[in-house]
Amino acid sequence: MVAPLKERLNRDIVINRLIDYSPLMVLFFIVIVNVIFTPNFASVNTLRNLAIQVTSSLLVALGMTWVIASGGIDISVGSVMALVSMVSAKLVGIGAVQSITIGIITGILSGVLAGAIIAKFNIQPIIVTLSLMIGIRGVAQIINDSKILRLDSPEYVFIGRHRIFGEIPIQVVIAFVAIIIMYFISSRMVFGRKIQAVGENHKATELVGINTFVVKIGIYATCAFLASIAGVIDTARISASDANILGSMIELDAIAAVAIGGTPMNGGKPNIIGTVFGALIIQVITTMVNMNNISFEYSLILKAIIIILALWAQRFLHSKR
Amino acid sequence: MDRDVLLHMKNINKQYPGVKALNNVELIVSRGKVHALMGENGAGKSTLIKVLTGVETMDSGEVILDGETIVINSPAEANHKGVSTVYQELDLIPDLSICENIFLGREIRKNSFIDWKETERRADEILKSMGIDVNVNDILSTKSTAIQQMVSIARAISINAKLVVLDEPTSSLDSSEVQILFQVIRDLKARGISVIFITHRLDEVFEMSDEMSILKDGELVATSKTENITRLEMVSKMIGMDASSIVSYRKAYNDSKIKDEAIVKGIDLVAKPKVNGQNIEVRKGEILGLAGLLGSGRTELIRLIFGADYLSSGHFEVNGEKTKIHNTRAAIKNKIAYCSEDRKSEGIIPYMSVRENLTLAIMGSISRFGLLSRREQNKIVDKYIKALKIKVSNPNQPIRSLSGGNQQKVLLARWLCAHPELLILDEPTRGIDVGAKKEILDLVEQLAEDGISVLMVSSELEELVQSCDRVQVIKDGKTVGGLKNEAITVSAIMDKIAHGAVIN
């Protein structure tokens, strides 16, 4: 049976490659279509706007990749963004760095809480994060009586407005660093293996002596941390904090990006690069719809179709291996 | 051949990419007979059954059932034509009740609503006729694997099949349950139903089957009446090896390697309902076997020693010192390792590569600042692939693409590379073909020679006889007897199970 196995393996490898590269191919296709049909699409300005706009959903999607790879889901990320935004904006009087730090710590704590509840009491992640999503949004709104809080701290706004060398927005650099770190941990470090192991076979992971409790807390805390950064960036960009809408529905874009990116939805290997392409695909569609003066509602329908197609393709390819 | 043929599969061919899974296979099953389908893992048994039951389509060939050429494209169609299958992996729905499972997809209706009364009545009738006494409204997952298996068979019976296929039905049953199953099979025969029976347990073949076909590498190598073939002939056909090399094997006892001191001692262990005040002691360098019926609390006891389940009272001593083993990490720290009986759901990480599966338990210790060292991994993986003769074409391939025996070896290697002092094995040879079985048992003995203590649970008594220095017999969560060296025989173990009185 050795020889046939080898051939099957080659086929496995081909299909794995297809799974790996399919999001890239889809992105490529959509970009080409836009370059041809959308006026002014191929310009530095468009590219930069696209990069700025994708940052927060991308950061959230990176964290979501780990959560989904571990067999869970986190729909509280948007509320965490709002909370971090409010806390840091409210405290900005003590200094931008201090207030942002406190805000981010608050965000991480909510992630630790989510992970602890999920791991300790074995409650379904969607229920735990659903209640957090509702509760944390409430807390964020209470902080400023559901009113918009204007931000008059040049240091804070700097994060959203500054361009390195006059060209590269800071948030793009932050996103880039986040991608590299997340990719590195996922593919080269012990923790990345633990995420996959927990997601694919929880019992076996526990029996092999891996502390799944700690791993899950780490995963949800990381997800909340990245959402917190996204919250800070969005706050800085609009130089105001609005707990009513900031980050709302972002979990859906993030989950969609992960799904398109090819991370198995019921747990498995986290595909960070796939998620990056997934987030870009969603953003390009939004941009495309905007630039062609098609109303926003249509972009929603288009996104839905793309997500279904991506999941179908994933299912198809996985069934072949 | 003049016999009353029910099923004739002719010149069946099936090609998977790169593998000729079935090569001109012919299978003839007589009416009202039990036909054993034998072969090692990967010989093509499952593929042949899948073709028959419409799970896979054949590339070419002909299936004649009851004198009529039939084409089967789906399992539902197979059911409709009277071919019913009980798969190796149970395909039941754990959260539904027993009677719902039996009539799943064929619900009995009255005025377009489900007729629950009739469903319950008929489910009850079928199970009663099998000698199984359960409440058909109980949720399936609350029942033992054995009962679940019976439900699966009841489902097959309930469709009025002409031919029932049993794919390793006994692998999770204990001997009394196997007898009940056999009674059920005899009933089927009496009703004129044919049975195709796939099993790894050779005794069962000779006890139950009337005729058999043996596959090897996708080809039919022999077909015969069971009475016309000997065990040795059968095994040698299956593995394609000379029969003389398979002699009944019995270990030479060598007490000198066993030290008197206990490596791990469990005292008055309690974890209701399956562990009711157990004492156990594993000495350095010995192979201790745990025997007992399925459900006697064997697995529960060893899981306690590994810290996998909650211990309600009692304590452990490791190397003579009182030690807490409250979770698996504590056990591992004390150099205890454990291979679960359920490779699939408690062992492998299916889509992870062989390399990463093998190094999963020691990942932390061969990494630096959490960074995996590919070189270090490869060194270990190469060493164990060679030492355990694991058949892989590439350590990067996902572990799920390996055969059961090779998966098991990877899981053994996963623990061996952590250098345990006590290795706990639960059914180490379950679902593994004959050749790999012997290799694994040989390996276990080699480990004991090297000074590792082994605690082993097995339902196959011959294995315990073959390998163990000492056997502890368990019944209803208590120890009822112990056997040593030459005193360990199958009949002695059975006698203890049947007549042994509690000794602790």
PDB file of C-alpha atoms in Angstrom, chain A residues 194-318:
ATOM      1  CA  LYS A 194      -2.445  23.991  20.307  1.00  0.00           C
ATOM      2  CA  ILE A 195      -5.135  26.080  18.622  1.00  0.00           C
ATOM      3  CA  GLN A 196      -5.487  23.545  15.830  1.00  0.00           C
ATOM      4  CA  ALA A 197      -5.429  20.600  18.232  1.00  0.00           C
ATOM      5  CA  VAL A 198      -8.146  22.095  20.442  1.00  0.00           C
ATOM      6  CA  GLY A 199     -10.255  22.843  17.389  1.00  0.00           C
ATOM      7  CA  GLU A 200      -9.945  19.439  15.759  1.00  0.00           C
ATOM      8  CA  ASN A 201     -10.064  17.148  18.756  1.00  0.00           C
ATOM      9  CA  HIS A 202     -10.663  18.657  22.143  1.00  0.00           C
ATOM     10  CA  LYS A 203     -10.596  15.371  24.080  1.00  0.00           C
ATOM     11  CA  ALA A 204      -7.338  14.220  22.540  1.00  0.00           C
ATOM     12  CA  THR A 205      -5.771  17.593  23.259  1.00  0.00           C
ATOM     13  CA  GLU A 206      -6.744  17.395  26.903  1.00  0.00           C
ATOM     14  CA  LEU A 207      -5.402  13.815  27.136  1.00  0.00           C
ATOM     15  CA  VAL A 208      -2.072  14.791  25.682  1.00  0.00           C
ATOM     16  CA  GLY A 209      -1.581  17.162  28.588  1.00  0.00           C
ATOM     17  CA  ILE A 210      -2.283  20.472  26.907  1.00  0.00           C
ATOM     18  CA  ASN A 211      -4.079  22.883  29.216  1.00  0.00           C
ATOM     19  CA  THR A 212      -7.093  23.624  27.055  1.00  0.00           C
ATOM     20  CA  PHE A 213      -8.431  26.077  29.626  1.00  0.00           C
ATOM     21  CA  VAL A 214      -5.388  28.305  29.276  1.00  0.00           C
ATOM     22  CA  VAL A 215      -5.302  27.869  25.499  1.00  0.00           C
ATOM     23  CA  LYS A 216      -8.908  28.990  25.138  1.00  0.00           C
ATOM     24  CA  ILE A 217      -8.424  31.998  27.371  1.00  0.00           C
ATOM     25  CA  GLY A 218      -5.375  32.929  25.301  1.00  0.00           C
ATOM     26  CA  ILE A 219      -7.370  32.645  22.090  1.00  0.00           C
ATOM     27  CA  TYR A 220     -10.318  34.767  23.220  1.00  0.00           C
ATOM     28  CA  ALA A 221      -8.043  37.295  24.914  1.00  0.00           C
ATOM     29  CA  THR A 222      -6.043  37.694  21.703  1.00  0.00           C
ATOM     30  CA  CYS A 223      -9.222  38.131  19.724  1.00  0.00           C
ATOM     31  CA  ALA A 224     -10.422  40.794  22.160  1.00  0.00           C
ATOM     32  CA  PHE A 225      -7.009  42.466  22.109  1.00  0.00           C
ATOM     33  CA  LEU A 226      -7.073  42.814  18.328  1.00  0.00           C
ATOM     34  CA  ALA A 227     -10.666  44.074  18.482  1.00  0.00           C
ATOM     35  CA  SER A 228      -9.529  46.611  21.073  1.00  0.00           C
ATOM     36  CA  ILE A 229      -6.859  47.952  18.739  1.00  0.00           C
ATOM     37  CA  ALA A 230      -9.469  48.150  15.998  1.00  0.00           C
ATOM     38  CA  GLY A 231     -11.675  50.125  18.396  1.00  0.00           C
ATOM     39  CA  VAL A 232      -8.887  52.591  19.117  1.00  0.00           C
ATOM     40  CA  ILE A 233      -8.104  53.019  15.414  1.00  0.00           C
ATOM     41  CA  ASP A 234     -11.734  53.650  14.495  1.00  0.00           C
ATOM     42  CA  THR A 235     -12.110  56.143  17.335  1.00  0.00           C
ATOM     43  CA  ALA A 236      -8.996  58.011  16.236  1.00  0.00           C
ATOM     44  CA  ARG A 237     -10.092  58.033  12.610  1.00  0.00           C
ATOM     45  CA  ILE A 238     -13.427  59.725  13.266  1.00  0.00           C
ATOM     46  CA  SER A 239     -12.064  61.592  16.326  1.00  0.00           C
ATOM     47  CA  ALA A 240     -15.133  60.713  18.321  1.00  0.00           C
ATOM     48  CA  SER A 241     -16.546  57.775  20.223  1.00  0.00           C
ATOM     49  CA  ASP A 242     -20.058  56.620  19.497  1.00  0.00           C
ATOM     50  CA  ALA A 243     -20.920  53.572  21.577  1.00  0.00           C
ATOM     51  CA  ASN A 244     -24.204  53.148  19.764  1.00  0.00           C
ATOM     52  CA  ILE A 245     -22.798  52.207  16.407  1.00  0.00           C
ATOM     53  CA  LEU A 246     -19.029  51.768  16.672  1.00  0.00           C
ATOM     54  CA  GLY A 247     -18.099  48.247  15.684  1.00  0.00           C
ATOM     55  CA  SER A 248     -21.656  47.101  15.247  1.00  0.00           C
ATOM     56  CA  MET A 249     -22.009  44.262  12.725  1.00  0.00           C
ATOM     57  CA  ILE A 250     -18.236  44.047  12.331  1.00  0.00           C
ATOM     58  CA  GLU A 251     -18.314  40.476  13.665  1.00  0.00           C
ATOM     59  CA  LEU A 252     -20.218  39.465  10.556  1.00  0.00           C
ATOM     60  CA  ASP A 253     -17.600  40.854   8.189  1.00  0.00           C
ATOM     61  CA  ALA A 254     -14.895  39.227  10.279  1.00  0.00           C
ATOM     62  CA  ILE A 255     -16.553  35.818  10.318  1.00  0.00           C
ATOM     63  CA  ALA A 256     -17.160  36.097   6.588  1.00  0.00           C
ATOM     64  CA  ALA A 257     -13.496  36.932   6.010  1.00  0.00           C
ATOM     65  CA  VAL A 258     -12.421  33.859   7.985  1.00  0.00           C
ATOM     66  CA  ALA A 259     -14.893  31.673   6.102  1.00  0.00           C
ATOM     67  CA  ILE A 260     -13.763  32.924   2.714  1.00  0.00           C
ATOM     68  CA  GLY A 261     -10.170  32.550   3.837  1.00  0.00           C
ATOM     69  CA  GLY A 262     -10.532  28.813   4.255  1.00  0.00           C
ATOM     70  CA  THR A 263     -10.172  28.216   7.990  1.00  0.00           C
ATOM     71  CA  PRO A 264     -12.453  25.227   8.695  1.00  0.00           C
ATOM     72  CA  MET A 265     -15.616  26.591  10.309  1.00  0.00           C
ATOM     73  CA  ASN A 266     -15.837  23.711  12.763  1.00  0.00           C
ATOM     74  CA  GLY A 267     -12.263  23.968  13.921  1.00  0.00           C
ATOM     75  CA  GLY A 268      -8.913  23.192  12.357  1.00  0.00           C
ATOM     76  CA  LYS A 269      -5.845  24.869  11.055  1.00  0.00           C
ATOM     77  CA  PRO A 270      -5.961  28.677  11.322  1.00  0.00           C
ATOM     78  CA  ASN A 271      -5.383  30.172   7.902  1.00  0.00           C
ATOM     79  CA  ILE A 272      -4.166  33.707   8.624  1.00  0.00           C
ATOM     80  CA  ILE A 273      -3.184  34.593   5.073  1.00  0.00           C
ATOM     81  CA  GLY A 274      -6.523  33.299   3.810  1.00  0.00           C
ATOM     82  CA  THR A 275      -8.266  35.568   6.286  1.00  0.00           C
ATOM     83  CA  VAL A 276      -6.285  38.575   5.030  1.00  0.00           C
ATOM     84  CA  PHE A 277      -7.468  37.877   1.495  1.00  0.00           C
ATOM     85  CA  GLY A 278     -10.968  37.226   2.777  1.00  0.00           C
ATOM     86  CA  ALA A 279     -11.090  40.629   4.480  1.00  0.00           C
ATOM     87  CA  LEU A 280      -9.686  42.289   1.349  1.00  0.00           C
ATOM     88  CA  ILE A 281     -12.273  40.592  -0.870  1.00  0.00           C
ATOM     89  CA  ILE A 282     -15.102  41.904   1.282  1.00  0.00           C
ATOM     90  CA  GLN A 283     -13.617  45.394   1.360  1.00  0.00           C
ATOM     91  CA  VAL A 284     -13.022  45.478  -2.399  1.00  0.00           C
ATOM     92  CA  ILE A 285     -16.635  44.513  -2.997  1.00  0.00           C
ATOM     93  CA  THR A 286     -17.805  47.328  -0.732  1.00  0.00           C
ATOM     94  CA  THR A 287     -15.498  49.792  -2.462  1.00  0.00           C
ATOM     95  CA  MET A 288     -16.538  48.592  -5.878  1.00  0.00           C
ATOM     96  CA  VAL A 289     -20.193  49.095  -5.079  1.00  0.00           C
ATOM     97  CA  ASN A 290     -19.489  52.580  -3.690  1.00  0.00           C
ATOM     98  CA  MET A 291     -17.389  53.736  -6.599  1.00  0.00           C
ATOM     99  CA  ASN A 292     -19.928  52.585  -9.130  1.00  0.00           C
ATOM    100  CA  ASN A 293     -22.707  54.458  -7.331  1.00  0.00           C
ATOM    101  CA  ILE A 294     -24.626  51.309  -6.657  1.00  0.00           C
ATOM    102  CA  SER A 295     -26.579  51.658  -3.444  1.00  0.00           C
ATOM    103  CA  PHE A 296     -25.163  50.088  -0.283  1.00  0.00           C
ATOM    104  CA  GLU A 297     -27.938  47.528  -0.005  1.00  0.00           C
ATOM    105  CA  TYR A 298     -26.731  45.782  -3.114  1.00  0.00           C
ATOM    106  CA  SER A 299     -23.280  45.330  -1.650  1.00  0.00           C
ATOM    107  CA  LEU A 300     -24.863  43.311   1.158  1.00  0.00           C
ATOM    108  CA  ILE A 301     -26.479  40.949  -1.292  1.00  0.00           C
ATOM    109  CA  LEU A 302     -23.267  40.606  -3.253  1.00  0.00           C
ATOM    110  CA  LYS A 303     -21.312  39.843  -0.079  1.00  0.00           C
ATOM    111  CA  ALA A 304     -23.809  37.176   0.866  1.00  0.00           C
ATOM    112  CA  ILE A 305     -23.432  35.513  -2.512  1.00  0.00           C
ATOM    113  CA  ILE A 306     -19.639  35.578  -2.318  1.00  0.00           C
ATOM    114  CA  ILE A 307     -19.666  34.050   1.177  1.00  0.00           C
ATOM    115  CA  ILE A 308     -21.980  31.225   0.153  1.00  0.00           C
ATOM    116  CA  LEU A 309     -19.885  30.522  -2.923  1.00  0.00           C
ATOM    117  CA  ALA A 310     -16.697  30.506  -0.870  1.00  0.00           C
ATOM    118  CA  LEU A 311     -18.132  28.097   1.679  1.00  0.00           C
ATOM    119  CA  TRP A 312     -19.462  25.880  -1.043  1.00  0.00           C
ATOM    120  CA  ALA A 313     -16.065  25.784  -2.742  1.00  0.00           C
ATOM    121  CA  GLN A 314     -14.416  25.007   0.590  1.00  0.00           C
ATOM    122  CA  ARG A 315     -16.815  22.172   1.299  1.00  0.00           C
ATOM    123  CA  PHE A 316     -16.275  20.838  -2.185  1.00  0.00           C
ATOM    124  CA  LEU A 317     -12.495  20.887  -1.958  1.00  0.00           C
ATOM    125  CA  HIS A 318     -12.498  19.412   1.537  1.00  0.00           C
TER     126      HIS A 318
END
